[in-house]
Coordinates of C-alpha atoms in Angstrom, one line a residue:
Chain E
M1 CA 25.1 -52.0 21.8
P2 CA 28.2 -50.8 23.7
H3 CA 28.7 -47.1 23.9
D4 CA 31.0 -45.7 21.3
W5 CA 33.1 -43.2 23.2
V6 CA 35.4 -42.4 20.4
K7 CA 32.4 -41.4 18.3
S8 CA 31.1 -39.3 21.2
A9 CA 34.4 -37.5 21.4
L10 CA 34.5 -36.7 17.7
R11 CA 30.9 -35.6 17.8
L12 CA 31.7 -33.2 20.6
M13 CA 34.9 -31.9 19.1
N14 CA 33.5 -31.3 15.6
A15 CA 30.3 -29.7 17.0
M16 CA 32.4 -27.3 19.1
A17 CA 34.5 -26.5 16.0
G18 CA 31.3 -25.7 14.0
K19 CA 32.1 -28.6 11.6
T20 CA 28.5 -29.7 11.2
K21 CA 29.3 -31.7 8.0
K22 CA 31.3 -34.0 10.2
V23 CA 28.7 -34.3 13.0
D24 CA 25.9 -36.8 12.9
R25 CA 23.9 -35.1 15.6
V26 CA 23.9 -32.5 18.4
P27 CA 26.0 -33.8 21.2
Y28 CA 24.7 -34.4 24.8
F29 CA 26.7 -33.0 27.7
A30 CA 25.4 -34.4 31.0
L31 CA 26.6 -33.0 34.3
I32 CA 26.5 -35.8 36.8
N33 CA 27.5 -35.5 40.4
E34 CA 27.9 -38.1 43.1
Q35 CA 24.2 -38.2 43.8
M36 CA 23.3 -39.5 40.3
L37 CA 26.2 -41.9 40.3
C38 CA 24.9 -43.4 43.6
R39 CA 21.5 -43.6 42.1
V40 CA 22.6 -45.5 39.1
A41 CA 25.3 -47.6 40.7
G42 CA 23.5 -48.4 43.9
V43 CA 26.4 -47.4 46.2
T44 CA 27.0 -44.7 48.8
V45 CA 29.5 -41.9 48.2
K46 CA 31.9 -43.4 50.8
E47 CA 31.7 -46.8 49.1
M48 CA 32.3 -45.3 45.8
L49 CA 35.3 -43.1 46.9
S50 CA 36.8 -46.0 48.8
S51 CA 38.0 -47.6 45.6
P52 CA 39.0 -46.2 42.2
E53 CA 37.6 -49.3 40.5
I54 CA 34.2 -48.9 42.1
Y55 CA 34.3 -45.2 41.3
A56 CA 35.3 -45.7 37.7
K57 CA 32.7 -48.4 37.2
A58 CA 30.0 -46.1 38.6
V59 CA 31.1 -43.3 36.3
I60 CA 31.2 -45.3 33.1
G61 CA 28.0 -47.1 33.9
S62 CA 26.1 -43.9 34.7
Y63 CA 27.2 -41.9 31.7
E64 CA 26.5 -44.8 29.4
F65 CA 23.1 -45.4 30.9
L66 CA 22.3 -41.7 30.3
E67 CA 23.6 -42.0 26.7
A68 CA 25.8 -38.9 27.2
D69 CA 28.6 -37.8 24.9
T70 CA 30.8 -36.7 27.7
I71 CA 32.3 -38.6 30.6
Q72 CA 33.9 -37.1 33.7
I73 CA 34.9 -38.0 37.2
P74 CA 32.8 -35.6 39.3
T75 CA 35.5 -35.0 41.8
S76 CA 37.9 -34.0 39.1
Y77 CA 36.7 -30.5 39.9
A78 CA 38.8 -28.4 42.2
G79 CA 35.7 -27.1 44.1
P80 CA 34.4 -29.1 47.1
G81 CA 37.3 -31.5 46.7
E82 CA 39.8 -28.7 46.9
A83 CA 38.1 -27.3 49.9
L84 CA 38.4 -30.8 51.4
A85 CA 42.1 -30.8 50.5
F86 CA 42.5 -27.4 52.3
A87 CA 40.7 -28.7 55.4
E88 CA 42.9 -31.8 55.4
S89 CA 46.2 -29.9 55.1
N90 CA 45.2 -27.3 57.7
D91 CA 44.0 -29.7 60.4
K92 CA 40.4 -28.8 60.0
L93 CA 39.0 -32.3 59.4
D94 CA 36.1 -31.6 61.7
T95 CA 34.7 -29.1 59.1
I96 CA 34.2 -31.9 56.5
R97 CA 30.7 -33.2 56.0
W98 CA 30.1 -36.6 54.3
Y99 CA 26.7 -37.7 53.1
D100 CA 25.6 -41.1 51.9
Y101 CA 24.2 -40.0 48.6
K102 CA 25.4 -36.4 48.1
P103 CA 28.7 -34.7 47.3
L104 CA 30.8 -34.1 50.4
S105 CA 31.3 -30.6 51.5
I106 CA 32.9 -28.5 54.3
I107 CA 31.1 -26.1 56.6
Q108 CA 31.3 -22.8 54.9
G109 CA 33.7 -20.3 56.5
A110 CA 35.0 -22.8 59.0
V111 CA 38.5 -23.1 57.6
C112 CA 39.3 -19.4 57.3
K113 CA 37.3 -17.9 60.2
T114 CA 40.0 -15.3 61.1
E115 CA 42.6 -13.1 59.4
E116 CA 45.2 -15.3 61.0
D117 CA 43.7 -18.4 59.4
I118 CA 44.1 -16.8 56.0
D119 CA 47.7 -15.7 56.8
K120 CA 48.6 -19.2 58.0
L121 CA 46.6 -21.1 55.4
E122 CA 48.7 -23.9 53.9
I123 CA 48.4 -24.8 50.3
P124 CA 47.5 -28.5 50.1
D125 CA 50.1 -31.1 49.0
H126 CA 47.8 -32.7 46.5
S127 CA 49.8 -35.8 46.3
K128 CA 48.8 -36.5 49.9
S129 CA 45.2 -35.6 49.6
S130 CA 42.8 -38.6 49.8
I131 CA 40.2 -37.2 47.4
W132 CA 42.8 -36.4 44.7
K133 CA 44.4 -39.9 45.0
V134 CA 41.1 -41.7 44.3
S135 CA 40.0 -39.2 41.7
T136 CA 43.2 -39.5 39.6
E137 CA 43.3 -43.3 39.8
A138 CA 39.6 -43.5 38.8
A139 CA 40.1 -41.1 35.9
N140 CA 42.9 -43.2 34.6
I141 CA 40.7 -46.3 34.6
V142 CA 38.0 -44.3 32.8
N143 CA 40.5 -43.1 30.3
E144 CA 41.8 -46.6 29.7
K145 CA 38.4 -48.1 29.2
T146 CA 36.7 -45.4 27.2
K147 CA 39.7 -43.6 25.5
F148 CA 37.7 -40.4 26.2
P149 CA 40.1 -37.7 27.3
Q150 CA 39.3 -36.5 30.8
M151 CA 38.3 -32.9 31.3
F152 CA 39.5 -31.2 34.5
G153 CA 37.6 -28.6 36.6
L154 CA 38.8 -25.4 38.3
G155 CA 37.2 -22.5 40.1
I156 CA 38.4 -19.7 42.3
W157 CA 35.4 -18.2 44.0
S158 CA 33.7 -21.5 44.8
V159 CA 36.7 -22.4 46.9
V160 CA 37.1 -18.9 48.5
Q161 CA 33.5 -19.1 49.5
E162 CA 33.8 -22.6 51.0
L163 CA 36.9 -21.5 53.0
R164 CA 35.7 -18.0 54.1
G165 CA 31.9 -18.3 54.0
V166 CA 29.7 -15.2 54.3
Q167 CA 32.7 -13.2 55.6
A168 CA 34.2 -13.2 52.1
F169 CA 31.4 -10.9 51.0
K170 CA 31.9 -8.6 53.9
D171 CA 35.7 -8.6 53.3
M172 CA 34.9 -7.3 49.8
R173 CA 34.0 -4.0 51.3
K174 CA 35.8 -4.0 54.6
N175 CA 39.0 -5.7 53.9
P176 CA 39.5 -6.3 50.1
E177 CA 43.3 -6.8 50.5
L178 CA 42.7 -9.7 52.9
L179 CA 40.2 -11.3 50.5
L180 CA 42.6 -10.9 47.6
K181 CA 45.3 -12.6 49.7
L182 CA 42.9 -15.6 50.1
C183 CA 42.1 -15.5 46.3
E184 CA 45.8 -15.6 45.6
K185 CA 46.3 -18.7 47.8
V186 CA 43.4 -20.4 46.1
Y187 CA 44.8 -19.5 42.7
E188 CA 48.2 -21.0 43.6
S189 CA 46.5 -24.2 44.9
Q190 CA 44.4 -24.5 41.7
L191 CA 47.5 -24.2 39.6
D192 CA 49.2 -26.9 41.7
V193 CA 46.3 -29.3 41.5
F194 CA 46.1 -28.8 37.8
K195 CA 49.8 -29.7 37.5
F196 CA 49.2 -32.7 39.8
W197 CA 46.3 -33.9 37.6
T198 CA 48.2 -33.4 34.4
E199 CA 51.1 -35.4 35.8
K200 CA 48.9 -38.3 37.0
V201 CA 46.1 -38.4 34.4
G202 CA 47.5 -36.6 31.4
F203 CA 46.6 -33.7 29.3
S204 CA 43.1 -32.2 29.7
P205 CA 41.6 -31.2 26.4
M206 CA 39.5 -28.6 28.2
I207 CA 39.0 -27.1 31.6
M208 CA 35.5 -26.7 33.1
L209 CA 35.8 -23.4 35.0
T210 CA 33.2 -22.6 37.5
G211 CA 32.9 -18.9 37.6
Y212 CA 30.4 -18.6 40.5
S213 CA 31.2 -15.0 41.2
F214 CA 30.0 -14.1 37.7
N215 CA 26.4 -13.7 38.8
K216 CA 24.4 -10.6 39.6
H217 CA 23.0 -12.3 42.8
M218 CA 26.6 -12.7 44.0
M219 CA 28.3 -9.5 43.1
S220 CA 28.8 -6.7 40.6
F221 CA 30.6 -7.6 37.4
D222 CA 33.6 -5.4 38.4
D223 CA 33.9 -7.3 41.7
A224 CA 33.7 -10.6 39.8
M225 CA 36.6 -9.5 37.7
K226 CA 38.6 -8.3 40.7
F227 CA 38.1 -11.3 42.9
E228 CA 37.9 -14.1 40.2
G229 CA 38.2 -12.9 36.7
Q230 CA 41.8 -11.7 37.0
F231 CA 42.8 -15.1 38.4
I232 CA 40.9 -16.9 35.6
K233 CA 43.0 -15.0 33.1
R234 CA 46.2 -16.0 34.9
L235 CA 45.1 -19.7 35.0
Q236 CA 44.5 -19.5 31.3
E237 CA 48.0 -18.1 30.7
K238 CA 49.6 -20.9 32.7
T239 CA 47.5 -23.9 31.6
K240 CA 47.2 -23.0 27.9
V241 CA 44.0 -25.1 27.8
P242 CA 40.6 -23.9 26.4
F243 CA 38.1 -23.1 29.1
I244 CA 34.4 -23.9 29.4
F245 CA 32.8 -21.2 31.5
H246 CA 30.2 -22.7 33.9
N247 CA 27.7 -20.7 35.9
C248 CA 24.5 -22.3 37.1
G249 CA 23.1 -19.2 38.8
T250 CA 20.0 -17.4 37.8
S251 CA 21.6 -14.1 36.6
P252 CA 25.0 -14.9 35.1
Y253 CA 27.2 -12.4 33.3
F254 CA 27.9 -14.6 30.3
M255 CA 27.9 -11.8 27.7
E256 CA 29.9 -9.5 29.8
A257 CA 32.5 -12.2 30.8
C258 CA 33.1 -13.2 27.2
K259 CA 34.0 -9.6 26.4
E260 CA 36.8 -9.7 28.9
I261 CA 37.9 -13.3 29.0
E262 CA 38.3 -15.8 26.1
F263 CA 36.2 -18.9 26.6
A264 CA 35.7 -21.8 24.2
A265 CA 32.2 -22.5 25.6
V266 CA 29.7 -21.3 28.1
N267 CA 27.6 -23.6 30.2
G268 CA 24.5 -22.4 32.1
S269 CA 20.7 -22.6 32.0
H270 CA 19.9 -18.9 32.7
P271 CA 18.5 -16.6 31.5
L272 CA 15.5 -18.8 30.7
D273 CA 14.7 -16.5 27.7
L274 CA 15.9 -18.3 24.6
D275 CA 16.3 -15.0 22.8
Y276 CA 19.2 -14.2 25.2
W277 CA 21.0 -17.3 23.8
I278 CA 20.2 -16.4 20.2
K279 CA 21.7 -13.0 20.8
F280 CA 24.7 -14.6 22.5
K281 CA 25.3 -16.8 19.5
E282 CA 25.1 -13.8 17.2
S283 CA 27.5 -11.8 19.4
Y284 CA 30.0 -14.7 20.0
P285 CA 29.7 -17.0 17.0
N286 CA 32.9 -18.9 18.0
V287 CA 31.8 -19.6 21.5
T288 CA 30.0 -22.9 21.9
I289 CA 26.8 -22.8 23.9
M290 CA 26.5 -25.8 26.2
G291 CA 23.1 -25.7 27.8
A292 CA 21.0 -22.6 27.1
N293 CA 17.7 -22.7 29.0
I294 CA 17.1 -26.4 29.9
D295 CA 17.0 -26.3 33.7
V296 CA 17.2 -29.2 36.1
S297 CA 15.1 -27.5 38.8
R298 CA 12.3 -26.5 36.4
E299 CA 11.0 -28.6 33.5
M300 CA 13.4 -31.4 34.2
L301 CA 12.1 -31.6 37.8
T302 CA 8.4 -30.7 37.5
G303 CA 7.6 -31.2 33.8
T304 CA 6.8 -34.3 31.7
P305 CA 9.1 -36.0 29.1
Q306 CA 7.0 -34.2 26.5
D307 CA 7.9 -30.8 28.1
V308 CA 11.6 -31.7 28.1
E309 CA 11.5 -33.0 24.5
E310 CA 9.9 -29.7 23.4
K311 CA 12.5 -27.7 25.2
V312 CA 15.3 -29.6 23.5
R313 CA 13.6 -29.2 20.1
D314 CA 13.3 -25.4 20.6
N315 CA 17.0 -25.2 21.6
I316 CA 18.0 -27.2 18.6
I317 CA 16.0 -25.0 16.2
A318 CA 17.4 -21.8 17.7
L319 CA 21.0 -22.7 18.4
A320 CA 22.1 -25.9 16.6
P321 CA 22.3 -24.5 13.0
G322 CA 26.0 -24.1 12.2
G323 CA 27.1 -26.1 15.2
R324 CA 28.7 -24.8 18.3
Y325 CA 25.7 -26.0 20.3
V326 CA 25.8 -28.9 22.8
C327 CA 22.6 -29.9 24.5
S328 CA 23.0 -29.9 28.3
P329 CA 20.6 -29.6 31.2
V330 CA 22.1 -27.4 33.9
C331 CA 23.3 -28.0 36.6
C332 CA 23.9 -31.5 38.0
L333 CA 21.0 -33.8 37.6
P334 CA 19.6 -34.2 41.1
W335 CA 17.9 -37.1 42.8
G336 CA 14.3 -36.0 42.4
V337 CA 14.3 -35.6 38.6
P338 CA 12.2 -38.3 37.0
L339 CA 14.1 -40.8 34.9
G340 CA 11.6 -40.3 32.0
N341 CA 12.5 -36.7 31.9
I342 CA 16.2 -37.4 31.9
M343 CA 16.0 -40.0 29.1
A344 CA 13.8 -37.6 27.1
I345 CA 17.0 -35.6 26.3
P346 CA 18.8 -38.4 24.3
R347 CA 15.4 -39.4 22.7
A348 CA 14.8 -35.8 21.6
L349 CA 18.3 -35.5 20.3
E350 CA 17.9 -38.6 18.2
K351 CA 14.5 -37.3 16.9
Y352 CA 15.4 -33.6 16.2
G353 CA 19.2 -33.2 16.5
Q354 CA 20.4 -35.1 13.4
Y355 CA 22.6 -33.1 11.1
P356 CA 21.8 -31.8 8.5
L357 CA 18.9 -30.5 10.6
K358 CA 15.5 -31.1 9.3
I359 CA 13.5 -29.0 11.7
Q360 CA 13.2 -25.2 11.3
Chain L
M1 CA 21.1 18.4 66.0
S2 CA 17.4 18.1 65.1
E3 CA 15.3 15.0 65.5
K4 CA 15.1 14.8 61.7
D5 CA 18.8 15.2 61.2
N6 CA 19.5 12.4 63.7
L7 CA 17.2 10.1 61.8
T8 CA 18.6 11.0 58.4
N9 CA 22.1 10.4 59.8
L10 CA 21.0 7.0 61.1
I11 CA 19.6 6.1 57.7
N12 CA 22.8 7.1 56.0
V13 CA 25.2 5.2 58.2
I14 CA 23.0 2.1 58.1
V15 CA 22.9 2.3 54.3
D16 CA 26.7 2.8 54.3
G17 CA 27.1 -0.2 56.5
D18 CA 28.8 1.6 59.3
E19 CA 28.0 -0.6 62.3
I20 CA 29.8 1.6 64.9
Q21 CA 28.1 4.8 63.8
A22 CA 24.7 3.1 63.5
S23 CA 24.9 2.0 67.1
S24 CA 26.2 5.4 68.3
I25 CA 23.6 7.5 66.5
A26 CA 20.8 5.2 67.6
K27 CA 22.0 5.6 71.2
K28 CA 22.3 9.4 70.9
A29 CA 18.8 9.6 69.4
L30 CA 17.4 7.5 72.2
D31 CA 19.3 9.5 74.8
S32 CA 18.0 12.8 73.4
G33 CA 14.5 11.6 74.3
L34 CA 13.4 10.4 70.9
D35 CA 10.8 7.7 71.1
Y36 CA 12.1 4.3 70.1
K37 CA 9.1 3.9 67.7
A38 CA 10.2 6.9 65.8
I39 CA 13.7 5.7 65.6
L40 CA 12.4 2.3 64.4
N41 CA 9.9 3.5 61.9
E42 CA 11.5 6.7 60.6
G43 CA 15.1 5.5 60.9
I44 CA 15.7 1.7 60.8
I45 CA 12.8 0.6 58.7
K46 CA 13.4 3.5 56.2
A47 CA 17.0 2.5 56.0
C48 CA 16.0 -1.1 55.2
E49 CA 13.7 0.1 52.5
E50 CA 16.5 2.2 51.0
I51 CA 18.9 -0.8 51.0
G52 CA 16.3 -2.8 49.2
Q53 CA 15.8 -0.1 46.6
L54 CA 19.5 0.1 46.0
Y55 CA 19.7 -3.6 45.5
E56 CA 16.8 -3.6 43.1
K57 CA 18.5 -0.8 41.1
E58 CA 21.6 -2.9 41.0
E59 CA 23.6 -0.3 42.8
Y60 CA 23.9 -2.6 45.8
F61 CA 25.0 -6.2 45.7
L62 CA 25.1 -9.0 48.3
A63 CA 28.3 -7.6 49.9
D64 CA 26.7 -4.2 50.4
M65 CA 23.5 -5.8 51.7
L66 CA 25.3 -7.9 54.2
I67 CA 27.3 -5.0 55.8
S68 CA 24.2 -2.8 55.8
A69 CA 22.3 -5.6 57.5
D70 CA 25.0 -5.7 60.2
A71 CA 24.6 -2.0 60.8
L72 CA 20.8 -2.4 60.9
K73 CA 21.2 -5.1 63.6
A74 CA 23.6 -2.9 65.5
A75 CA 21.1 0.0 65.6
M76 CA 18.3 -2.5 66.5
K77 CA 20.3 -3.8 69.4
V78 CA 20.3 -0.3 71.0
L79 CA 16.6 -0.1 70.7
K80 CA 15.9 -3.6 72.1
P81 CA 15.9 -2.7 75.8
A82 CA 13.5 0.2 75.3
M83 CA 11.2 -2.1 73.2
E84 CA 11.3 -4.8 75.8
Q85 CA 10.6 -2.3 78.6
A86 CA 7.5 -1.1 76.7
S87 CA 6.5 -4.8 76.1
E88 CA 6.6 -4.1 72.4
K89 CA 5.7 -7.3 70.5
S90 CA 7.8 -8.5 67.7
P91 CA 6.1 -8.1 64.3
G92 CA 6.4 -11.8 63.7
K93 CA 8.2 -15.0 64.5
I94 CA 10.2 -16.6 61.7
L95 CA 11.9 -20.0 61.8
I96 CA 14.6 -20.3 59.2
G97 CA 17.3 -22.7 58.2
T98 CA 19.2 -24.3 55.3
V99 CA 17.9 -27.8 54.6
E100 CA 19.8 -31.0 55.4
G101 CA 22.6 -31.8 53.1
D102 CA 23.3 -28.2 52.1
V103 CA 25.9 -26.1 53.9
H104 CA 25.2 -22.9 52.0
D105 CA 24.0 -20.2 54.4
I106 CA 24.7 -16.8 52.8
G107 CA 21.2 -16.0 51.5
K108 CA 19.7 -17.3 54.8
S109 CA 22.1 -15.2 56.9
L110 CA 21.1 -12.1 54.9
V111 CA 17.4 -12.7 55.4
T112 CA 18.0 -13.4 59.1
S113 CA 20.0 -10.1 59.6
L114 CA 17.5 -8.0 57.7
L115 CA 14.6 -9.4 59.6
Q116 CA 16.2 -9.1 63.0
G117 CA 17.1 -5.6 62.0
Q118 CA 13.4 -4.9 61.6
G119 CA 12.6 -6.3 65.0
Y120 CA 11.4 -9.7 63.9
D121 CA 11.9 -12.7 66.3
V122 CA 14.1 -14.9 64.1
I123 CA 15.0 -18.5 65.1
D124 CA 17.9 -19.4 62.9
L125 CA 18.5 -23.1 62.9
G126 CA 21.7 -22.8 60.9
S127 CA 22.6 -25.0 57.9
E128 CA 22.1 -28.7 57.3
V129 CA 18.9 -28.8 59.3
P130 CA 17.1 -32.2 59.2
P131 CA 13.3 -32.2 58.6
E132 CA 12.7 -33.5 62.1
T133 CA 14.5 -30.5 63.6
F134 CA 12.3 -28.1 61.6
A135 CA 9.2 -29.9 62.7
Q136 CA 10.2 -30.1 66.3
K137 CA 11.2 -26.4 66.6
A138 CA 8.0 -25.4 64.7
L139 CA 5.9 -27.3 67.2
E140 CA 7.8 -25.7 70.1
D141 CA 7.8 -22.1 68.9
N142 CA 4.8 -21.8 66.6
P143 CA 6.3 -19.5 64.1
D144 CA 4.3 -17.4 61.6
I145 CA 6.6 -18.3 58.8
I146 CA 9.0 -21.1 58.2
G147 CA 11.8 -20.4 55.7
L148 CA 13.6 -23.3 54.0
S149 CA 16.8 -22.2 52.2
G150 CA 19.0 -24.1 49.8
L151 CA 21.5 -23.5 47.0
L152 CA 22.2 -26.9 45.6
T153 CA 19.9 -28.6 43.1
V154 CA 19.8 -31.6 45.4
S155 CA 18.2 -29.5 48.1
I156 CA 14.8 -29.4 46.4
S157 CA 14.1 -33.0 47.3
K158 CA 15.0 -32.3 51.0
M159 CA 12.7 -29.3 50.9
R160 CA 10.0 -31.5 49.7
E161 CA 10.7 -34.0 52.5
T162 CA 10.7 -31.2 55.1
I163 CA 7.4 -29.7 53.9
A164 CA 5.8 -33.2 53.9
L165 CA 6.8 -33.7 57.5
L166 CA 5.6 -30.2 58.5
K167 CA 2.2 -30.9 57.0
E168 CA 2.0 -34.4 58.5
K169 CA 2.6 -32.7 61.9
R170 CA -0.3 -30.3 61.1
I171 CA 2.0 -27.3 61.4
D172 CA 0.1 -24.4 59.8
S173 CA 2.9 -21.8 59.5
K174 CA 3.3 -20.4 56.0
I175 CA 6.3 -22.0 54.3
I176 CA 8.6 -20.1 52.0
I177 CA 11.4 -21.7 50.1
G178 CA 14.4 -19.7 49.0
G179 CA 17.5 -19.9 47.0
G180 CA 18.8 -20.0 43.5
V181 CA 17.5 -23.5 43.1
V182 CA 13.8 -22.7 43.6
S183 CA 11.2 -21.9 41.0
K184 CA 7.5 -21.2 41.1
A185 CA 6.9 -24.6 39.5
A186 CA 9.0 -26.4 42.1
C187 CA 7.3 -24.4 44.8
V188 CA 3.9 -25.7 43.7
L189 CA 5.2 -29.2 43.2
I190 CA 6.6 -29.6 46.7
G191 CA 3.8 -27.8 48.5
A192 CA 5.4 -24.6 49.7
D193 CA 3.3 -21.4 50.0
D194 CA 5.7 -19.2 48.3
C195 CA 9.3 -18.9 47.0
A196 CA 12.0 -16.3 46.8
K197 CA 14.9 -16.3 44.4
D198 CA 17.2 -14.3 46.7
G199 CA 17.4 -12.9 50.2
W200 CA 15.8 -9.5 49.5
E201 CA 12.8 -11.1 47.7
G202 CA 12.5 -13.4 50.8
V203 CA 12.4 -10.4 53.1
K204 CA 9.8 -8.6 51.0
K205 CA 7.6 -11.6 50.9
I206 CA 7.9 -12.2 54.6
N207 CA 7.0 -8.6 55.3
R208 CA 4.0 -8.9 53.0
I209 CA 2.7 -12.1 54.6
I210 CA 3.1 -10.6 58.1
S211 CA 1.4 -7.4 57.1
S212 CA -1.5 -9.3 55.7
K213 CA -1.9 -11.0 59.1
G214 CA -2.1 -7.6 60.7
G215 CA 1.5 -7.4 62.0
G216 CA 4.6 -6.3 60.4
V217 CA 6.7 -3.3 59.8
V218 CA 5.9 -2.0 56.3

């Protein structure tokens, strides 16, 4: 039976609004990067990105194969693609790394090695960027074929770290003004790429925001607010779109961040303690939890389909009553995760996730 | 200034991440006739422990650790000639790198700096290191420990491939995997000896392994 994307969109929308009477089951949000697309479509990254048609076909085929309720062009995220755009527009093409079956990346810190590099850093002209051209064209094909509105992705710190590398952390203490100057340029570029995307693809119903600085392993919460949080707030003011806050690190500041910044949803797999997520739901009843503790590098990678099914069931029991819960393994499904474990998620959702919920 | 004051000052400037002062105080201490072993054990190593404690208490974060590690390295550089003259052996040899397909090197850089700052002989292969390079360098240098770092979820499969090759080549160095992506379960699955969720945990585990082999600094 063909995948009903309109039904998926309604399922997601109503679940996020807490309207469980209008939802048949818990939605499934799969994060798929280029690696999974290559695995399902049988093409290399370069082949895929060489043509919007091939790219769109790989995206639709993969998400349908995984029986997900969301569909997204992986490069519609201004993270690595944005770093690539910076490298292109600043004559640093030699810093770009292409892989056959993995997302492209740039050598961390190579674009903004010196203070002068930051001063002279040109904000990319996104209409001339190769990655954004193919991404917007592929997104339009996906939109046309599925009628599923495309989500867009932004992030400040992920790009800062790509451009400045380890020096960004040293700047935090030794030259915070310089670092803020770089953050400001990245912010301006993010806003520009969002406008470009909106112009080419249309309105994004939500923005997936990677807040990678919001993690204890990276920095203090105060530093996260200073070097990323304040820019997120400004992006929200300008874009007027609800944000999903993504952090796939092991010590994220979800609770703390939601006190300071308004998010429609949070997306992460840590802490692994389900009680944290139960408390989160009590503290922020209007914020949708997309994920909780299902982790792609733990039970998804090393467990059995039964382990995954049990994890999904436990998440549903704890978090799905009243809605505002979307099942999602975090982060992107990597190559080594067994197919049986991946497919255990939609199977478990069919089994336990039907509204009204039967399991307690 | 007394010997004790000198060492206390050295600890303080390292913890504060003051590279220039760390180098200067270490030089003054050495010039005043203080034995390099005392400067190492009572100054540099103690500073390293204090940095770790501050990190564990969440008073220090990655940024603080990195600048303190630079100060640690600066002080160590001053001691290096004296140590070489005395034919002082390094506490251990560590081969480290970020696995192929992953360009993230911040955690690895921190581990490298903190280990070098404690006198370890560290061979840093950089990022995007193919399994064959790890194997070749391990055969050439016979390290005590091999550290495989990675941030991306996709790196686990490359770590597995690297470990399989190291075992195929009968390289018996201990293997530690590190980074946000690793877990104890993944560690067992891919055949690593141990794992570390962050740079500081990696340093502590390396120190422990080396100590158990009769070397080390703590």
